[in-house]
Amino acid sequence: MSRLTVSLVTAVYNVAPYLPDFLSSLDRQTVSKDHFEVVFVNDGSPDESGELLEKWGATTSVQHRVITIANGGVANARNTGIEVARGDWLTFCDPDDVLSDDYLA
């Protein structure tokens, strides 16, 4: 396995309508999937965001983990993600973003 260089941390709360596009943009990253991970922190989201992450997780080759916590706000969710991130570098994206294919390159 190659060195894990980037951890992308994202706070997830009530973003189900946007998640499919965000997740697709993660799958399209041009950098090797061995070089990055995605840490999703489900911040007690009441919508189907958690289920969408679970379905995507079963089909993707992107290294990822989903942590579910009680709602505490975006800063708390990001700090939770930082605590478990393993990459040399951190980046923060929101799940209503669509990343360019070379964002992590």
Phi, psi and omega in degrees: 000140177285166180293135177280109186263327186232134168248122176262120182252131179222132177272129185246119176206114175056047183238020183308320181296335185262338187303316182305318179291319178297313181296320177298321180292332174291318179296332183273001182303137183279339178288152180303138180296345176284347186263355180214160174227159174239128177251109176267129175247105178283107187272054179067032184298129182276353180267195184271021179304316180300318179293321178296319177297319180297315179297315179297318181300331180284347186241350187264159172259002178288129175292129183202165170212152179242124177247129179251127179229165172291148182303124180220005179098164187296320180296317178297318179296315179296318178298322176298318178295321178300321183298332182252354181297140183247353183284162176290331182237152176243145168221151181238125176231153175264146184287003170260010174273158167237116184277143172296153184302332182254019182306314184273355178285000000 
